[in-house]
């Protein structure tokens, strides 16, 4: 179902009425269509997911690939009409299973990974970084397929601050998962 032509504010209640095939985020009540990812994007996402899922097998934390709705600021007792922000990160790791429900995640995941594309580059680096910081996401990765690099941000007080810059030959440490490392040579292999 297409988005309504004119509406001043969207909420999670609207999202629940939309076609499941539509990938739409709402941020502060504004709706954003998500473009279909490229094959390169999907290869990178798949390899990151594979390595994380292998590490997390049998552990309490779970990894979820997009599409997976994250209602960053939803509180207990909120109705769908109260929730005006829902994003679909490329990859989410959630360690508090009480945050998971049939619609996705209620609250901030522990780790979010976004893979840049030409249409999301600025959005992921500015808007989403700010959102994830405000929501209390503990670790945020920005993966740049063009430069084959990964920027890792971690919570420092109430701010997400850059912790590491990784190149394709590096092994990246996942700070929120003790003992977890990602082999970037496999992520960026062609």
N, CA, C and O atoms as a DFTB+ gen file, in Angstrom:
760 C
 N C O
     1  1       0.846      -1.175       0.000
     2  2       0.000       0.000       0.000
     3  2       0.891       1.238       0.000
     4  3       1.800       1.340       0.824
     5  1       0.647       2.173      -0.904
     6  2       1.471       3.383      -0.934
     7  2       1.188       4.259       0.286
     8  3       0.136       4.152       0.917
     9  1       2.140       5.115       0.598
    10  2       1.937       6.051       1.694
    11  2       0.798       6.997       1.359
    12  3       0.618       7.355       0.195
    13  1       0.024       7.411       2.359
    14  2      -0.969       8.445       2.091
    15  2      -0.277       9.690       1.548
    16  3       0.820      10.042       1.982
    17  1      -0.930      10.352       0.592
    18  2      -0.310      11.493      -0.085
    19  2       0.029      12.625       0.881
    20  3       1.136      13.161       0.845
    21  1      -0.889      12.977       1.717
    22  2      -0.656      14.091       2.635
    23  2      -1.049      13.659       4.041
    24  3      -2.202      13.313       4.300
    25  1      -0.103      13.683       4.915
    26  2      -0.373      13.428       6.318
    27  2       0.731      14.131       7.076
    28  3       1.904      14.018       6.723
    29  1       0.362      14.851       8.111
    30  2       1.358      15.645       8.825
    31  2       2.252      14.805       9.702
    32  3       3.436      15.111       9.849
    33  1       1.709      13.741      10.296
    34  2       2.497      12.954      11.244
    35  2       2.102      11.494      11.143
    36  3       0.923      11.145      11.215
    37  1       3.108      10.644      10.975
    38  2       2.885       9.209      10.935
    39  2       3.310       8.599      12.269
    40  3       4.195       9.120      12.949
    41  1       2.666       7.487      12.631
    42  2       3.024       6.769      13.845
    43  2       3.143       5.286      13.523
    44  3       2.879       4.852      12.402
    45  1       3.544       4.525      14.524
    46  2       3.652       3.087      14.355
    47  2       2.281       2.479      14.038
    48  3       2.208       1.433      13.394
    49  1       1.218       3.109      14.475
    50  2      -0.131       2.634      14.129
    51  2      -0.320       2.654      12.613
    52  3      -0.938       1.741      12.066
    53  1       0.196       3.669      11.925
    54  2       0.127       3.721      10.462
    55  2       0.955       2.593       9.848
    56  3       0.516       1.924       8.913
    57  1       2.153       2.396      10.386
    58  2       3.047       1.348       9.870
    59  2       2.337      -0.006       9.890
    60  3       2.475      -0.798       8.957
    61  1       1.585      -0.266      10.946
    62  2       0.896      -1.556      11.087
    63  2      -0.168      -1.769      10.017
    64  3      -0.591      -2.903       9.791
    65  1      -0.606      -0.707       9.357
    66  2      -1.618      -0.832       8.303
    67  2      -1.012      -0.933       6.909
    68  3      -1.718      -1.247       5.951
    69  1       0.295      -0.669       6.783
    70  2       0.937      -0.666       5.477
    71  2       1.273      -2.079       5.030
    72  3       1.395      -2.988       5.852
    73  1       1.421      -2.256       3.745
    74  2       1.792      -3.538       3.143
    75  2       3.147      -3.977       3.691
    76  3       4.077      -3.175       3.778
    77  1       3.252      -5.252       4.060
    78  2       4.508      -5.759       4.620
    79  2       5.663      -5.671       3.633
    80  3       6.822      -5.683       4.048
    81  1       5.381      -5.584       2.357
    82  2       6.430      -5.465       1.349
    83  2       7.043      -4.082       1.288
    84  3       8.113      -3.901       0.706
    85  1       6.379      -3.102       1.884
    86  2       6.893      -1.730       1.899
    87  2       7.924      -1.601       3.009
    88  3       7.677      -2.013       4.142
    89  1       9.061      -1.040       2.693
    90  2      10.061      -0.796       3.712
    91  2      10.140       0.706       3.934
    92  3      10.708       1.456       3.140
    93  1       9.545       1.107       5.047
    94  2       9.393       2.520       5.356
    95  2       9.834       2.745       6.795
    96  3       9.468       1.985       7.693
    97  1      10.612       3.780       7.004
    98  2      10.969       4.191       8.352
    99  2      10.179       5.445       8.685
   100  3       9.845       6.240       7.806
   101  1       9.887       5.609       9.971
   102  2       9.309       6.875      10.423
   103  2      10.255       7.459      11.463
   104  3      10.680       6.781      12.398
   105  1      10.569       8.720      11.277
   106  2      11.472       9.416      12.187
   107  2      10.805      10.715      12.592
   108  3      10.565      11.597      11.767
   109  1      10.511      10.813      13.881
   110  2       9.804      11.984      14.418
   111  2       8.532      12.262      13.630
   112  3       8.191      13.415      13.367
   113  1       7.832      11.193      13.255
   114  2       6.553      11.328      12.570
   115  2       6.632      11.496      11.065
   116  3       5.598      11.526      10.398
   117  1       7.840      11.607      10.509
   118  2       8.009      11.747       9.064
   119  2       8.357      10.395       8.453
   120  3       9.189       9.664       8.991
   121  1       7.722      10.061       7.326
   122  2       7.945       8.763       6.684
   123  2       9.031       8.852       5.620
   124  3       9.108       9.821       4.865
   125  1       9.868       7.818       5.580
   126  2      10.955       7.717       4.605
   127  2      10.906       6.338       3.970
   128  3      10.959       5.324       4.666
   129  1      10.805       6.301       2.641
   130  2      10.871       5.025       1.923
   131  2      12.321       4.550       1.920
   132  3      13.245       5.355       1.805
   133  1      12.511       3.241       2.047
   134  2      13.847       2.668       2.011
   135  2      14.045       2.035       0.640
   136  3      13.251       1.199       0.208
   137  1      15.108       2.442      -0.030
   138  2      15.386       1.924      -1.374
   139  2      15.809       0.456      -1.301
   140  3      16.348       0.005      -0.290
   141  1      15.561      -0.271      -2.368
   142  2      16.017      -1.649      -2.463
   143  2      17.539      -1.657      -2.471
   144  3      18.154      -0.936      -3.257
   145  1      18.162      -2.468      -1.600
   146  2      19.625      -2.468      -1.534
   147  2      20.265      -3.119      -2.752
   148  3      19.661      -3.962      -3.416
   149  1      21.497      -2.712      -3.030
   150  2      22.263      -3.285      -4.135
   151  2      22.753      -4.684      -3.761
   152  3      22.715      -5.065      -2.591
   153  1      23.206      -5.435      -4.741
   154  2      23.743      -6.771      -4.471
   155  2      24.987      -6.669      -3.587
   156  3      25.183      -7.506      -2.706
   157  1      25.825      -5.663      -3.806
   158  2      27.027      -5.474      -2.967
   159  2      26.628      -5.228      -1.515
   160  3      27.213      -5.803      -0.597
   161  1      25.639      -4.380      -1.316
   162  2      25.116      -4.099       0.019
   163  2      24.668      -5.395       0.684
   164  3      24.985      -5.642       1.848
   165  1      23.934      -6.220      -0.053
   166  2      23.405      -7.464       0.508
   167  2      24.519      -8.468       0.812
   168  3      24.437      -9.199       1.799
   169  1      25.550      -8.509      -0.020
   170  2      26.682      -9.406       0.244
   171  2      27.390      -9.002       1.540
   172  3      27.728      -9.853       2.362
   173  1      27.608      -7.700       1.713
   174  2      28.259      -7.202       2.926
   175  2      27.379      -7.484       4.141
   176  3      27.860      -7.974       5.163
   177  1      26.100      -7.175       4.026
   178  2      25.167      -7.412       5.122
   179  2      25.109      -8.896       5.485
   180  3      25.117      -9.255       6.663
   181  1      25.050      -9.741       4.479
   182  2      24.982     -11.182       4.708
   183  2      26.202     -11.714       5.427
   184  3      26.082     -12.553       6.320
   185  1      27.375     -11.236       5.048
   186  2      28.610     -11.713       5.691
   187  2      28.712     -11.203       7.124
   188  3      29.116     -11.950       8.015
   189  1      28.354      -9.951       7.359
   190  2      28.336      -9.437       8.732
   191  2      27.368     -10.239       9.585
   192  3      27.690     -10.633      10.706
   193  1      26.174     -10.477       9.041
   194  2      25.172     -11.263       9.766
   195  2      25.698     -12.664      10.051
   196  3      25.545     -13.164      11.165
   197  1      26.320     -13.308       9.052
   198  2      26.813     -14.675       9.226
   199  2      27.824     -14.750      10.365
   200  3      27.736     -15.620      11.231
   201  1      28.789     -13.824      10.352
   202  2      29.813     -13.854      11.395
   203  2      29.219     -13.583      12.778
   204  3      29.586     -14.242      13.751
   205  1      28.310     -12.625      12.866
   206  2      27.672     -12.337      14.151
   207  2      26.811     -13.511      14.619
   208  3      26.864     -13.894      15.788
   209  1      26.023     -14.078      13.714
   210  2      25.147     -15.201      14.081
   211  2      25.969     -16.402      14.537
   212  3      25.597     -17.075      15.498
   213  1      27.074     -16.677      13.863
   214  2      27.941     -17.789      14.274
   215  2      28.473     -17.551      15.683
   216  3      28.481     -18.465      16.507
   217  1      28.917     -16.333      15.960
   218  2      29.453     -16.022      17.290
   219  2      28.357     -16.142      18.353
   220  3      28.610     -16.634      19.453
   221  1      27.146     -15.695      18.028
   222  2      26.075     -15.631      19.024
   223  2      25.321     -16.954      19.210
   224  3      24.460     -17.054      20.084
   225  1      25.634     -17.953      18.407
   226  2      24.932     -19.229      18.540
   227  2      25.034     -19.734      19.983
   228  3      26.127     -19.872      20.532
   229  1      23.873     -20.004      20.582
   230  2      23.818     -20.507      21.947
   231  2      23.974     -19.449      23.025
   232  3      23.982     -19.776      24.212
   233  1      24.099     -18.176      22.632
   234  2      24.254     -17.090      23.606
   235  2      22.924     -16.337      23.761
   236  3      21.993     -16.528      22.979
   237  1      22.859     -15.490      24.773
   238  2      21.603     -14.781      25.057
   239  2      21.292     -13.689      24.043
   240  3      20.119     -13.419      23.784
   241  1      22.301     -13.056      23.463
   242  2      22.069     -12.002      22.471
   243  2      21.655     -12.630      21.148
   244  3      22.058     -13.747      20.823
   245  1      20.843     -11.897      20.389
   246  2      20.390     -12.352      19.074
   247  2      20.675     -11.266      18.044
   248  3      20.664     -10.074      18.351
   249  1      20.930     -11.708      16.809
   250  2      21.189     -10.772      15.714
   251  2      20.032     -10.853      14.723
   252  3      19.544     -11.938      14.406
   253  1      19.603      -9.688      14.241
   254  2      18.470      -9.598      13.323
   255  2      18.860      -8.781      12.093
   256  3      19.344      -7.657      12.226
   257  1      18.652      -9.340      10.885
   258  2      18.913      -8.571       9.668
   259  2      17.670      -7.759       9.271
   260  3      16.558      -8.055       9.709
   261  1      17.875      -6.753       8.453
   262  2      16.740      -6.000       7.899
   263  2      15.948      -6.920       6.971
   264  3      16.536      -7.811       6.359
   265  1      14.660      -6.735       6.852
   266  2      13.861      -5.733       7.550
   267  2      13.509      -6.191       8.965
   268  3      12.988      -7.287       9.169
   269  1      13.801      -5.338       9.921
   270  2      13.535      -5.595      11.327
   271  2      13.253      -4.251      11.971
   272  3      14.153      -3.420      12.096
   273  1      12.016      -4.031      12.379
   274  2      11.595      -2.739      12.922
   275  2      12.117      -2.498      14.325
   276  3      11.973      -3.340      15.211
   277  1      12.723      -1.339      14.514
   278  2      13.241      -0.941      15.816
   279  2      12.535       0.346      16.233
   280  3      12.708       1.397      15.617
   281  1      11.740       0.239      17.286
   282  2      11.024       1.392      17.829
   283  2      11.868       1.956      18.974
   284  3      11.676       1.614      20.141
   285  1      12.803       2.825      18.605
   286  2      13.872       3.270      19.498
   287  2      13.409       3.867      20.817
   288  3      14.038       3.645      21.852
   289  1      12.326       4.613      20.794
   290  2      11.936       5.381      21.981
   291  2      10.661       4.862      22.638
   292  3      10.135       5.501      23.549
   293  1      10.159       3.717      22.193
   294  2       8.920       3.197      22.764
   295  2       9.133       2.803      24.218
   296  3      10.127       2.167      24.568
   297  1       8.189       3.191      25.049
   298  2       8.202       2.882      26.482
   299  2       7.072       1.908      26.797
   300  3       6.108       1.798      26.039
   301  1       7.195       1.208      27.910
   302  2       6.094       0.351      28.360
   303  2       4.850       1.208      28.507
   304  3       4.903       2.309      29.056
   305  1       3.735       0.700      28.016
   306  2       2.471       1.424      28.108
   307  2       2.179       2.304      26.909
   308  3       1.053       2.780      26.767
   309  1       3.160       2.538      26.035
   310  2       2.896       3.329      24.831
   311  2       1.982       2.552      23.899
   312  3       2.114       1.337      23.752
   313  1       1.061       3.258      23.276
   314  2       0.235       2.645      22.243
   315  2       0.925       2.896      20.902
   316  3       1.801       3.756      20.814
   317  1       0.541       2.151      19.852
   318  2       1.150       2.396      18.535
   319  2       1.009       3.854      18.069
   320  3       1.862       4.353      17.335
   321  1      -0.049       4.526      18.488
   322  2      -0.249       5.929      18.114
   323  2       0.759       6.850      18.800
   324  3       0.988       7.967      18.336
   325  1       1.361       6.395      19.897
   326  2       2.337       7.210      20.630
   327  2       3.739       7.137      20.032
   328  3       4.583       7.986      20.317
   329  1       3.986       6.128      19.207
   330  2       5.333       5.856      18.715
   331  2       5.511       6.513      17.348
   332  3       4.870       6.112      16.376
   333  1       6.388       7.532      17.270
   334  2       6.557       8.249      16.003
   335  2       7.926       8.028      15.368
   336  3       8.288       8.714      14.412
   337  1       8.698       7.058      15.907
   338  2       9.998       6.731      15.324
   339  2      10.173       5.219      15.282
   340  3      10.135       4.544      16.311
   341  1      10.365       4.701      14.070
   342  2      10.656       3.285      13.864
   343  2      11.616       3.191      12.692
   344  3      11.303       3.634      11.587
   345  1      12.781       2.616      12.934
   346  2      13.782       2.482      11.883
   347  2      14.005       1.005      11.572
   348  3      13.624       0.130      12.349
   349  1      14.631       0.743      10.420
   350  2      14.979      -0.615      10.011
   351  2      16.482      -0.672       9.730
   352  3      16.908      -0.588       8.578
   353  1      17.289      -0.815      10.801
   354  2      18.739      -0.904      10.588
   355  2      19.080      -2.116       9.730
   356  3      18.305      -3.070       9.654
   357  1      20.237      -2.073       9.087
   358  2      20.664      -3.225       8.295
   359  2      20.877      -4.449       9.176
   360  3      20.519      -5.564       8.796
   361  1      21.463      -4.239      10.358
   362  2      21.678      -5.328      11.316
   363  2      21.491      -4.770      12.718
   364  3      21.964      -3.679      13.036
   365  1      20.791      -5.538      13.555
   366  2      20.594      -5.168      14.959
   367  2      20.982      -6.350      15.836
   368  3      20.652      -7.494      15.523
   369  1      21.680      -6.078      16.929
   370  2      21.968      -7.093      17.938
   371  2      21.275      -6.650      19.219
   372  3      21.468      -5.533      19.698
   373  1      20.459      -7.557      19.765
   374  2      19.683      -7.267      20.963
   375  2      20.021      -8.315      22.019
   376  3      19.887      -9.516      21.783
   377  1      20.459      -7.848      23.181
   378  2      20.821      -8.772      24.262
   379  2      19.730      -8.894      25.318
   380  3      19.684      -9.891      26.038
   381  1      18.859      -7.910      25.425
   382  2      17.740      -7.952      26.364
   383  2      16.519      -8.485      25.621
   384  3      15.846      -7.745      24.904
   385  1      16.245      -9.756      25.795
   386  2      15.176     -10.392      25.021
   387  2      13.785      -9.853      25.347
   388  3      12.851     -10.062      24.573
   389  1      13.631      -9.165      26.474
   390  2      12.324      -8.587      26.800
   391  2      11.978      -7.441      25.849
   392  3      10.828      -7.006      25.802
   393  1      12.961      -6.948      25.092
   394  2      12.705      -5.883      24.117
   395  2      12.116      -6.422      22.811
   396  3      11.617      -5.645      21.997
   397  1      12.166      -7.731      22.602
   398  2      11.710      -8.328      21.346
   399  2      10.224      -8.670      21.444
   400  3       9.776      -9.278      22.416
   401  1       9.467      -8.268      20.420
   402  2       8.068      -8.671      20.312
   403  2       7.786      -9.040      18.858
   404  3       8.701      -9.072      18.035
   405  1       6.546      -9.314      18.546
   406  2       6.224      -9.788      17.196
   407  2       6.474      -8.737      16.112
   408  3       6.525      -9.077      14.930
   409  1       6.628      -7.476      16.492
   410  2       6.853      -6.405      15.513
   411  2       8.326      -6.014      15.379
   412  3       8.670      -5.212      14.510
   413  1       9.198      -6.565      16.224
   414  2      10.610      -6.204      16.176
   415  2      11.156      -5.919      17.551
   416  3      11.020      -6.730      18.467
   417  1      11.781      -4.750      17.696
   418  2      12.452      -4.379      18.946
   419  2      11.849      -3.104      19.513
   420  3      11.671      -2.110      18.809
   421  1      11.542      -3.159      20.801
   422  2      11.015      -1.997      21.526
   423  2      12.152      -1.449      22.384
   424  3      12.512      -2.043      23.400
   425  1      12.712      -0.316      21.973
   426  2      13.849       0.252      22.672
   427  2      15.116       0.101      21.839
   428  3      15.076      -0.355      20.696
   429  1      16.230       0.490      22.429
   430  2      17.502       0.518      21.708
   431  2      18.181      -0.847      21.699
   432  3      18.367      -1.449      22.757
   433  1      18.555      -1.348      20.510
   434  2      19.414      -2.530      20.454
   435  2      20.786      -2.204      21.052
   436  3      21.125      -1.036      21.242
   437  1      21.564      -3.235      21.343
   438  2      22.913      -3.034      21.869
   439  2      23.876      -2.601      20.773
   440  3      24.761      -1.776      21.001
   441  1      23.696      -3.164      19.578
   442  2      24.549      -2.851      18.432
   443  2      23.669      -2.647      17.213
   444  3      22.755      -3.430      16.954
   445  1      23.951      -1.593      16.470
   446  2      23.285      -1.352      15.182
   447  2      24.366      -1.171      14.135
   448  3      25.353      -0.470      14.357
   449  1      24.167      -1.815      12.985
   450  2      25.071      -1.653      11.843
   451  2      24.268      -1.108      10.667
   452  3      23.234      -1.667      10.301
   453  1      24.741      -0.029      10.085
   454  2      24.162       0.532       8.870
   455  2      25.207       0.471       7.767
   456  3      26.367       0.823       7.979
   457  1      24.791       0.023       6.596
   458  2      25.674      -0.054       5.431
   459  2      25.293       1.097       4.505
   460  3      24.154       1.187       4.048
   461  1      26.249       1.969       4.237
   462  2      25.974       3.161       3.442
   463  2      25.628       2.803       1.999
   464  3      26.159       1.853       1.424
   465  1      24.730       3.587       1.446
   466  2      24.442       3.544       0.015
   467  2      24.378       5.000      -0.435
   468  3      24.279       5.896       0.404
   469  1      24.431       5.252      -1.739
   470  2      24.402       6.652      -2.186
   471  2      23.199       7.422      -1.637
   472  3      23.312       8.610      -1.335
   473  1      22.055       6.760      -1.507
   474  2      20.857       7.471      -1.056
   475  2      20.771       7.612       0.465
   476  3      19.965       8.402       0.954
   477  1      21.580       6.867       1.225
   478  2      21.480       6.935       2.687
   479  2      22.722       7.492       3.371
   480  3      22.731       7.666       4.590
   481  1      23.749       7.767       2.614
   482  2      25.045       8.173       3.193
   483  2      24.899       9.286       4.234
   484  3      25.322       9.127       5.379
   485  1      24.315      10.385       3.846
   486  2      24.178      11.532       4.755
   487  2      23.216      11.206       5.897
   488  3      23.473      11.564       7.047
   489  1      22.128      10.540       5.590
   490  2      21.100      10.170       6.571
   491  2      21.692       9.282       7.672
   492  3      21.445       9.509       8.857
   493  1      22.478       8.263       7.274
   494  2      23.058       7.339       8.247
   495  2      24.120       8.011       9.110
   496  3      24.249       7.698      10.294
   497  1      24.882       8.937       8.520
   498  2      25.971       9.593       9.251
   499  2      25.493      10.708      10.178
   500  3      26.160      11.011      11.168
   501  1      24.365      11.315       9.880
   502  2      23.897      12.440      10.683
   503  2      22.613      12.120      11.440
   504  3      22.612      12.060      12.669
   505  1      21.527      11.915      10.712
   506  2      20.221      11.723      11.336
   507  2      20.208      10.478      12.220
   508  3      19.807      10.533      13.383
   509  1      20.652       9.356      11.655
   510  2      20.592       8.117      12.424
   511  2      21.615       8.099      13.556
   512  3      21.327       7.580      14.634
   513  1      22.786       8.648      13.334
   514  2      23.766       8.730      14.420
   515  2      23.158       9.474      15.605
   516  3      23.282       9.030      16.746
   517  1      22.509      10.588      15.345
   518  2      21.861      11.368      16.399
   519  2      20.739      10.571      17.073
   520  3      20.636      10.552      18.299
   521  1      19.909       9.919      16.272
   522  2      18.820       9.098      16.831
   523  2      19.364       8.000      17.732
   524  3      18.895       7.818      18.855
   525  1      20.350       7.275      17.238
   526  2      20.903       6.154      17.996
   527  2      21.578       6.639      19.276
   528  3      21.526       5.968      20.307
   529  1      22.199       7.784      19.203
   530  2      22.805       8.371      20.392
   531  2      21.735       8.703      21.424
   532  3      21.869       8.345      22.594
   533  1      20.672       9.388      21.000
   534  2      19.586       9.773      21.918
   535  2      18.888       8.558      22.516
   536  3      18.451       8.594      23.666
   537  1      18.784       7.486      21.741
   538  2      18.080       6.293      22.202
   539  2      18.926       5.433      23.147
   540  3      18.388       4.582      23.855
   541  1      20.241       5.650      23.161
   542  2      21.103       4.871      24.038
   543  2      21.668       3.608      23.423
   544  3      22.039       2.681      24.143
   545  1      21.742       3.555      22.080
   546  2      22.401       2.425      21.417
   547  2      23.854       2.416      21.905
   548  3      24.525       3.447      21.874
   549  1      24.331       1.266      22.348
   550  2      25.662       1.188      22.952
   551  2      26.789       1.199      21.930
   552  3      27.887       1.673      22.222
   553  1      26.520       0.670      20.711
   554  2      27.557       0.623      19.676
   555  2      26.891       0.763      18.312
   556  3      25.858       0.149      18.044
   557  1      27.498       1.581      17.455
   558  2      26.954       1.851      16.120
   559  2      28.089       1.747      15.113
   560  3      29.117       2.413      15.237
   561  1      27.879       0.886      14.101
   562  2      28.862       0.728      13.027
   563  2      28.312       1.360      11.756
   564  3      27.154       1.148      11.396
   565  1      29.151       2.136      11.083
   566  2      28.831       2.648       9.757
   567  2      29.789       1.965       8.788
   568  3      31.001       2.168       8.848
   569  1      29.234       1.158       7.899
   570  2      30.025       0.385       6.939
   571  2      29.950       1.093       5.594
   572  3      28.863       1.344       5.074
   573  1      31.107       1.413       5.037
   574  2      31.189       2.127       3.762
   575  2      31.709       1.168       2.687
   576  3      32.909       0.901       2.629
   577  1      30.812       0.645       1.833
   578  2      31.239      -0.288       0.789
   579  2      32.200       0.332      -0.224
   580  3      33.104      -0.347      -0.710
   581  1      32.015       1.616      -0.549
   582  2      32.869       2.272      -1.543
   583  2      34.316       2.364      -1.081
   584  3      35.238       2.116      -1.858
   585  1      34.513       2.718       0.172
   586  2      35.859       2.859       0.722
   587  2      36.331       1.610       1.458
   588  3      37.450       1.562       1.969
   589  1      35.468       0.605       1.505
   590  2      35.760      -0.638       2.226
   591  2      36.309      -0.321       3.614
   592  3      37.415      -0.720       3.979
   593  1      35.498       0.407       4.370
   594  2      35.905       0.803       5.720
   595  2      34.727       0.685       6.682
   596  3      33.568       0.636       6.270
   597  1      35.051       0.640       7.962
   598  2      34.050       0.575       9.020
   599  2      34.430       1.587      10.087
   600  3      35.558       1.589      10.581
   601  1      33.489       2.443      10.439
   602  2      33.659       3.352      11.565
   603  2      32.842       2.794      12.712
   604  3      31.666       2.470      12.542
   605  1      33.455       2.680      13.875
   606  2      32.782       2.156      15.055
   607  2      32.623       3.281      16.067
   608  3      33.594       3.939      16.443
   609  1      31.382       3.492      16.504
   610  2      31.051       4.469      17.534
   611  2      30.578       3.707      18.764
   612  3      29.827       2.738      18.645
   613  1      31.011       4.139      19.945
   614  2      30.525       3.536      21.185
   615  2      30.043       4.636      22.119
   616  3      30.471       5.786      22.028
   617  1      29.137       4.253      23.024
   618  2      28.614       5.208      24.004
   619  2      29.722       5.628      24.943
   620  3      30.453       4.797      25.481
   621  1      29.833       6.923      25.130
   622  2      30.752       7.510      26.094
   623  2      29.936       8.550      26.842
   624  3      29.773       9.678      26.378
   625  1      29.431       8.163      27.995
   626  2      28.477       9.016      28.692
   627  2      27.161       8.961      27.929
   628  3      26.588       7.886      27.750
   629  1      26.686      10.105      27.484
   630  2      25.426      10.133      26.725
   631  2      25.662      10.336      25.230
   632  3      24.720      10.605      24.484
   633  1      26.923      10.209      24.789
   634  2      27.241      10.461      23.384
   635  2      27.867       9.230      22.738
   636  3      28.613       8.485      23.373
   637  1      27.546       9.034      21.458
   638  2      28.248       8.034      20.653
   639  2      29.481       8.716      20.082
   640  3      29.381       9.695      19.342
   641  1      30.636       8.188      20.432
   642  2      31.885       8.784      19.964
   643  2      32.663       7.763      19.154
   644  3      32.611       6.562      19.418
   645  1      33.384       8.268      18.163
   646  2      34.167       7.379      17.307
   647  2      35.221       6.667      18.151
   648  3      35.954       7.283      18.926
   649  1      35.270       5.364      17.974
   650  2      36.232       4.560      18.733
   651  2      37.311       3.983      17.828
   652  3      38.491       3.968      18.180
   653  1      36.890       3.506      16.654
   654  2      37.831       2.868      15.728
   655  2      37.444       3.167      14.290
   656  3      36.271       3.366      13.972
   657  1      38.454       3.194      13.427
   658  2      38.288       3.208      11.970
   659  2      38.996       1.971      11.461
   660  3      40.187       1.787      11.712
   661  1      38.276       1.121      10.747
   662  2      38.871      -0.114      10.255
   663  2      38.941      -0.122       8.738
   664  3      38.076       0.424       8.053
   665  1      39.996      -0.757       8.227
   666  2      40.199      -0.969       6.797
   667  2      39.864      -2.422       6.457
   668  3      39.650      -3.230       7.360
   669  1      39.815      -2.766       5.156
   670  2      39.361      -4.106       4.772
   671  2      40.240      -5.255       5.240
   672  3      39.775      -6.393       5.302
   673  1      41.484      -4.991       5.568
   674  2      42.340      -6.092       6.024
   675  2      42.310      -6.263       7.545
   676  3      42.941      -7.178       8.074
   677  1      41.582      -5.392       8.251
   678  2      41.539      -5.433       9.712
   679  2      40.565      -6.477      10.237
   680  3      39.682      -6.954       9.526
   681  1      40.757      -6.810      11.496
   682  2      39.794      -7.605      12.250
   683  2      39.166      -6.634      13.239
   684  3      39.853      -6.078      14.096
   685  1      37.861      -6.432      13.119
   686  2      37.160      -5.419      13.915
   687  2      36.598      -6.031      15.187
   688  3      35.970      -7.089      15.165
   689  1      36.832      -5.354      16.278
   690  2      36.321      -5.789      17.577
   691  2      34.892      -5.291      17.755
   692  3      34.601      -4.118      17.521
   693  1      34.002      -6.192      18.173
   694  2      32.640      -5.808      18.552
   695  2      32.694      -5.551      20.055
   696  3      32.789      -6.488      20.847
   697  1      32.634      -4.298      20.438
   698  2      32.853      -3.907      21.826
   699  2      31.769      -4.382      22.783
   700  3      32.061      -4.655      23.947
   701  1      30.529      -4.486      22.322
   702  2      29.438      -4.896      23.219
   703  2      29.314      -6.411      23.347
   704  3      28.516      -6.894      24.150
   705  1      30.088      -7.168      22.572
   706  2      30.056      -8.631      22.630
   707  2      31.452      -9.128      22.977
   708  3      32.327      -9.207      22.115
   709  1      31.649      -9.457      24.229
   710  2      32.964      -9.870      24.705
   711  2      33.498     -11.043      23.893
   712  3      32.870     -12.100      23.823
   713  1      34.668     -10.847      23.279
   714  2      35.319     -11.909      22.517
   715  2      34.896     -12.011      21.064
   716  3      35.317     -12.932      20.365
   717  1      34.067     -11.077      20.592
   718  2      33.588     -11.129      19.207
   719  2      34.426     -10.214      18.315
   720  3      34.625      -9.036      18.610
   721  1      34.910     -10.794      17.216
   722  2      35.695     -10.054      16.234
   723  2      35.163     -10.382      14.843
   724  3      34.767     -11.519      14.583
   725  1      35.152      -9.405      13.958
   726  2      34.650      -9.570      12.603
   727  2      35.826      -9.468      11.631
   728  3      36.574      -8.490      11.650
   729  1      35.981     -10.487      10.779
   730  2      37.029     -10.480       9.774
   731  2      36.553      -9.663       8.564
   732  3      35.733     -10.121       7.769
   733  1      37.081      -8.465       8.450
   734  2      36.627      -7.566       7.390
   735  2      37.085      -8.004       6.013
   736  3      36.460      -7.630       5.021
   737  1      38.156      -8.784       5.915
   738  2      38.576      -9.275       4.604
   739  2      37.483     -10.150       3.992
   740  3      37.349     -10.199       2.769
   741  1      36.707     -10.837       4.820
   742  2      35.583     -11.645       4.322
   743  2      34.373     -10.765       4.017
   744  3      33.612     -11.044       3.091
   745  1      34.201      -9.706       4.798
   746  2      33.068      -8.787       4.572
   747  2      33.211      -8.065       3.246
   748  3      32.232      -7.894       2.520
   749  1      34.449      -7.632       2.918
   750  2      34.671      -6.843       1.715
   751  2      35.231      -7.652       0.555
   752  3      35.667      -7.080      -0.444
   753  1      35.225      -8.989       0.674
   754  2      35.721      -9.804      -0.447
   755  2      34.777      -9.672      -1.626
   756  3      33.584      -9.427      -1.447
   757  1      35.303      -9.833      -2.831
   758  2      34.438      -9.705      -4.016
   759  2      34.342     -11.004      -4.740
   760  3      33.659     -11.092      -5.761
